[in-house]
Tab-separated table of C-alpha atoms in Angstrom:
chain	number	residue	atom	x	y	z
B	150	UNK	CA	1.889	0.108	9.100
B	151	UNK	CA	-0.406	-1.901	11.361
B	152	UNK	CA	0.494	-4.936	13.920
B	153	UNK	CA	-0.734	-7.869	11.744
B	154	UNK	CA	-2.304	-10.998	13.270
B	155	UNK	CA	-0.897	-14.548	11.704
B	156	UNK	CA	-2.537	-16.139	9.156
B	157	UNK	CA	-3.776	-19.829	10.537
B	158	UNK	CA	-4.294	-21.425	7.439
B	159	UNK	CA	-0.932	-23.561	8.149
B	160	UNK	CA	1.312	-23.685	11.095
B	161	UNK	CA	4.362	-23.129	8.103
B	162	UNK	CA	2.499	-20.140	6.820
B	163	UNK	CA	1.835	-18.778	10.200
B	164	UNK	CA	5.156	-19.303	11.290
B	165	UNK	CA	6.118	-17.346	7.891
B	166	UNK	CA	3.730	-14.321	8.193
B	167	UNK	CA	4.973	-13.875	11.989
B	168	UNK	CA	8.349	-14.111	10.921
B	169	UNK	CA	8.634	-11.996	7.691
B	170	UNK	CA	5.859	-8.979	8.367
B	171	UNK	CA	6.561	-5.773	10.052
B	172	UNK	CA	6.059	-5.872	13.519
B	173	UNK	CA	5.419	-1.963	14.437
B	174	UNK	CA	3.165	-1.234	17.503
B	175	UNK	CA	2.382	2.142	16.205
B	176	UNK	CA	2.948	4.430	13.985
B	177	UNK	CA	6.475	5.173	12.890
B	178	UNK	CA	7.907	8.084	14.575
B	179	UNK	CA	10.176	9.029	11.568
B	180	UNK	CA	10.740	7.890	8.253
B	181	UNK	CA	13.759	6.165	7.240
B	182	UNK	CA	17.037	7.812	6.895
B	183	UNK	CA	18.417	8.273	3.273
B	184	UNK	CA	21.258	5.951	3.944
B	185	UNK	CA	18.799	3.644	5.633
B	186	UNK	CA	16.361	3.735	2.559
B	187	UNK	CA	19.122	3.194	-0.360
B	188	UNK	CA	20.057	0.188	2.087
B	189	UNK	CA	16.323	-0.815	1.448
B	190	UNK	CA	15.865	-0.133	-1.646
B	191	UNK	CA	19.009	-2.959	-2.276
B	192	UNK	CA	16.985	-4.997	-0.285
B	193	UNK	CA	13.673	-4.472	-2.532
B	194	UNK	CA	15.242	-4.962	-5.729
B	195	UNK	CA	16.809	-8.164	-4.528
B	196	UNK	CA	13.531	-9.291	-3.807
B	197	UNK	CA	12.073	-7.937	-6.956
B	198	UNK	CA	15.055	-10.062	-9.066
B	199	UNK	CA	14.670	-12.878	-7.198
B	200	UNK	CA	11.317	-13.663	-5.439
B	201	UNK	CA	11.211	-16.330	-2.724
B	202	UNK	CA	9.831	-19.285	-3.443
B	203	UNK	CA	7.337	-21.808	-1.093
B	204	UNK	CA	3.881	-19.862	0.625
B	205	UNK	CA	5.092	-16.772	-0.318
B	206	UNK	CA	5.242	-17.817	-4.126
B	207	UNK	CA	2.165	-15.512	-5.656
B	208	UNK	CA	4.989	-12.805	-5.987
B	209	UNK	CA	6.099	-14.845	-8.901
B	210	UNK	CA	2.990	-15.355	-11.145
B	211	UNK	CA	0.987	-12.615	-12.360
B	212	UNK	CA	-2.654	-13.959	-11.753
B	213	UNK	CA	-4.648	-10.526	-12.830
B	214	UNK	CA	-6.565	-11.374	-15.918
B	215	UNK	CA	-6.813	-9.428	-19.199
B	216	UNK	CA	-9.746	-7.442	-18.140
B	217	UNK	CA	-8.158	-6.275	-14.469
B	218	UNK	CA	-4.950	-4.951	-16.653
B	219	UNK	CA	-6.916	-3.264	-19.337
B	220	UNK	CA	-9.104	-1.392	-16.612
B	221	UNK	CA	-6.060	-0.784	-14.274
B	222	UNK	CA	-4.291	0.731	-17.890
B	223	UNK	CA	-7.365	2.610	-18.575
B	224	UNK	CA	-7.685	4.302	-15.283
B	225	UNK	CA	-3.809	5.327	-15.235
B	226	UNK	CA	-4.064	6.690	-18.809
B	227	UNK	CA	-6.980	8.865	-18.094
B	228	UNK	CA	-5.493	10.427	-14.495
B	229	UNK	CA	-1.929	10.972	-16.361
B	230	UNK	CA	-2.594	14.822	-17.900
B	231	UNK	CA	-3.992	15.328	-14.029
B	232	UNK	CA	-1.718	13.828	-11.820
B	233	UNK	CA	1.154	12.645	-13.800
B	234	UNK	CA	3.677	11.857	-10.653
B	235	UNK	CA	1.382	9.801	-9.107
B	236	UNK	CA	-0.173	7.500	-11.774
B	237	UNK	CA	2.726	4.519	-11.453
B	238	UNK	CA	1.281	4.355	-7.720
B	239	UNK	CA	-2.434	3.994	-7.971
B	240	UNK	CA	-4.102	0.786	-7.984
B	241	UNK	CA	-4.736	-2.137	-5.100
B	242	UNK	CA	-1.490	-3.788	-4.362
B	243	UNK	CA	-1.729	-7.025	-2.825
B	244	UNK	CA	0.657	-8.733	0.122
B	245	UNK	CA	0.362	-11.878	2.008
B	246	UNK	CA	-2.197	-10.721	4.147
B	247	UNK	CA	-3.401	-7.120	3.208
B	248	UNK	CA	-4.310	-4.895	0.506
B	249	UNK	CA	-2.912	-1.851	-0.335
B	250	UNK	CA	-5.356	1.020	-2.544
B	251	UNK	CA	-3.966	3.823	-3.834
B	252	UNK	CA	-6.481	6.341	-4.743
B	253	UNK	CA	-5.570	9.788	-7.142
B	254	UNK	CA	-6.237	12.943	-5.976
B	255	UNK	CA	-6.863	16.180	-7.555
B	256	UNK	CA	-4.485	17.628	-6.112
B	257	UNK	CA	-1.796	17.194	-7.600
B	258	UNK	CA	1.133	14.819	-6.021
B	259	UNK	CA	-0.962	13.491	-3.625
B	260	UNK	CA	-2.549	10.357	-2.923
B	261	UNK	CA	-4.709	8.834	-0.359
B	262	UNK	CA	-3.629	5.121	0.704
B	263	UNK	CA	-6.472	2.454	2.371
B	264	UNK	CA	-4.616	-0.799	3.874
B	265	UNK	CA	-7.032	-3.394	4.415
B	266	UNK	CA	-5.295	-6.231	7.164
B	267	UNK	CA	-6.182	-8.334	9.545
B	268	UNK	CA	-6.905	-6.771	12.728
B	269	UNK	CA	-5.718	-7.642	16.135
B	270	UNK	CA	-9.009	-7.972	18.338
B	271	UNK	CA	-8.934	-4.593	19.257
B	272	UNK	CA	-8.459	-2.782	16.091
B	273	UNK	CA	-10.335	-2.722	12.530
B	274	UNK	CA	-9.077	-4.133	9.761
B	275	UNK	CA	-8.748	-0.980	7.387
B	276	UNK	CA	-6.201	2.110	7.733
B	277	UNK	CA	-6.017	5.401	5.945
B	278	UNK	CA	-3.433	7.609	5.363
B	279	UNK	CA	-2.371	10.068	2.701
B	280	UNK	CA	0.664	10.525	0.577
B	281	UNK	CA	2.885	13.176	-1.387
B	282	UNK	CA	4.967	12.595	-3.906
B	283	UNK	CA	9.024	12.844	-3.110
B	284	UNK	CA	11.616	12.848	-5.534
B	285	UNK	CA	10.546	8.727	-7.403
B	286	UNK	CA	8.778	8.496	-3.852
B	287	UNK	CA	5.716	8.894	-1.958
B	288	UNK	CA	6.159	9.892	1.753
B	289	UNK	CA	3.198	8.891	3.743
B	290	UNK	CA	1.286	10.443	6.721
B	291	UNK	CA	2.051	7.034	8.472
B	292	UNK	CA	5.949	8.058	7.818
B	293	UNK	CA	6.494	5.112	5.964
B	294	UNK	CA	8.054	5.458	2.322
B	295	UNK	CA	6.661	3.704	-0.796
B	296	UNK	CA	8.718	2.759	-3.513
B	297	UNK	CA	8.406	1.204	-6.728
B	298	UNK	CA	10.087	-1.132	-9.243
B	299	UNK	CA	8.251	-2.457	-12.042
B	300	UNK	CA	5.237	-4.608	-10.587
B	301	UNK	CA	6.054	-4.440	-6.905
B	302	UNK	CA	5.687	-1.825	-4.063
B	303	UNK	CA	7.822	-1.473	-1.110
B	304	UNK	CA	6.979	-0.207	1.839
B	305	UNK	CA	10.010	0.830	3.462
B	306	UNK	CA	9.779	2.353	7.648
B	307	UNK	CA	11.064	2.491	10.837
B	308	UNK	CA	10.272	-0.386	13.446
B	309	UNK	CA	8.922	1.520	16.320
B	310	UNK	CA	9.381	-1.335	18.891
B	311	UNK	CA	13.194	-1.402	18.195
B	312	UNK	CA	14.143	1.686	15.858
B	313	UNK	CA	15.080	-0.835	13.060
B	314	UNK	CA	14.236	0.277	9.468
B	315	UNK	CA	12.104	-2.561	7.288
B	316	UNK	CA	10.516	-2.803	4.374
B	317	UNK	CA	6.971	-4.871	3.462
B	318	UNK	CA	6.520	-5.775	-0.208
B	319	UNK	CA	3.107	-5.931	-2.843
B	320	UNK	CA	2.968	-6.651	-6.135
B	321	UNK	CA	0.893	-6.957	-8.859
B	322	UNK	CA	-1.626	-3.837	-8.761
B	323	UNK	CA	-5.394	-4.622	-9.877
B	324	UNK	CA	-7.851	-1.677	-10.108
B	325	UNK	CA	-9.171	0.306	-7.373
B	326	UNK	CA	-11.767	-1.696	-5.095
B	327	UNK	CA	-15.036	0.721	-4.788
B	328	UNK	CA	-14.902	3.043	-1.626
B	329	UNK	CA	-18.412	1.284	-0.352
B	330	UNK	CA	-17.048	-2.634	-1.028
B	331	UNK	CA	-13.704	-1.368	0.668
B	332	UNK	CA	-15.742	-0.611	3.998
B	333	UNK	CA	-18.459	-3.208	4.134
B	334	UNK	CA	-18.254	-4.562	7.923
B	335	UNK	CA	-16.585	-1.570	9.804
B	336	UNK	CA	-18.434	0.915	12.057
B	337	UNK	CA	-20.161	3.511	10.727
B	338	UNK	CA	-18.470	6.172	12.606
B	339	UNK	CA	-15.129	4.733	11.195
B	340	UNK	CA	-16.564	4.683	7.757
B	341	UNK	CA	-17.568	8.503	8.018
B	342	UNK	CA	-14.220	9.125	9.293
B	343	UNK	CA	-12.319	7.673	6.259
B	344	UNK	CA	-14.531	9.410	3.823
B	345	UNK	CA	-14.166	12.813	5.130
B	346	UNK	CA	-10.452	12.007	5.234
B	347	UNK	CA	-10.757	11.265	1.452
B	348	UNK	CA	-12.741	14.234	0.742
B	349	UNK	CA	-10.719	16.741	2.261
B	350	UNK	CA	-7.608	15.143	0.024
B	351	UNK	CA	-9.137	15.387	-3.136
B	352	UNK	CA	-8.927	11.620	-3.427
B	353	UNK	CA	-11.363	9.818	-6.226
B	354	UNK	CA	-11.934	6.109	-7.380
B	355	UNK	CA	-13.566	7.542	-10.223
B	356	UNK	CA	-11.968	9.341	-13.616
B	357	UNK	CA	-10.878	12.657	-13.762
B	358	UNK	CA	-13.728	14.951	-14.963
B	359	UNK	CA	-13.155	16.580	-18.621
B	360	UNK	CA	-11.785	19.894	-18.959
């Protein structure tokens, strides 16, 4: 997880973002205990039963349209013989300010994860990491934790600026946003980067090729 600039839409929204997102200066140093992730996980599906209400309300309303959840089902049913574990995951999960796109691989329990935020002035706004399946889990290479429960991710890790554990929440996956779309606007030697990343997993925004 990435620092995340306020949104400045609204002084109540700003105040909100600031407030409610992670604030982790770097990357985790470990992942979260398994007492301190069942204590997240309580947190999660609290929020998952009973969504805030006010700026933060889009976690209540589904607003993907017929089309997005058709494609989205389309995609997960074709990569389910492949990579079976990892199928609940995939998709772009959305957040406040961020997106989160889960990508298969070919190999199998793995993932590769590009976070779209916005930046702090001297950052881009686009992360990659990859991610292996664990237990219901997938354990990232950012040591953060992802979790699921019906339509909504958690992102459950370890503040680095005080050692407290957190977690961030998505919902609502739509399908994959293409690789080229995805980096539009970042350096070219950062866009190089993240596809030889993605390579090297075996990660694909495109169906599994028939056997």
């Amino acid at each position: 997880m990435k620092n995340r600039s306020p949104l400045t839409i609204t002084i109540s929204l700003a105040i909100l973002a600031a407030t409610s997102l992670p604030i982790v200066a770097q990357q985790s140093k470990r992942y979260p205990t398994e007492n301190q992730l069942q204590q997240l996980m309580n947190q999660f599906r609290n929020f998952v039963d009973s969504p805030p209400e006010g700026s933060r309300g889009f976690y209540l309303r589904d607003t993907r349209n017929a089309a997005q959840s058709q494609k989205l089902i389309a995609f997960v049913r074709a990569w389910l013989p492949v990579n079976p574990d990892v199928v609940p995951f995939l998709g772009q999960w959305t957040a406040l300010e961020e997106t989160m796109n889960i990508y298969p691989s070919t190999i199998k329990g793995q993932v590769c994860i590009i976070e779209t935020f916005i930046p702090p002035s001297d950052e881009i706004g686009i992360s990659f990491a990859k991610g292996t399946i664990s237990g219901k889990h997938i354990r990232t290479s950012e040591r953060t934790i992802l979790v699921l429960k019906g339509n909504y991710l958690g992102v459950a890790f370890i503040n680095t600026s005080n050692d407290r554990p957190g977690i961030y929440e998505y919902a609502w996956p739509k399908p994959l946003r293409n690789l080229a779309e995805l980096m539009r606007g970042i350096p070219q030697v950062d866009r190089n980067r993240f596809l030889q990343q993605f390579k090297e997993a075996g990660c694909t925004e495109s169906l599994p090729k028939q056997r």
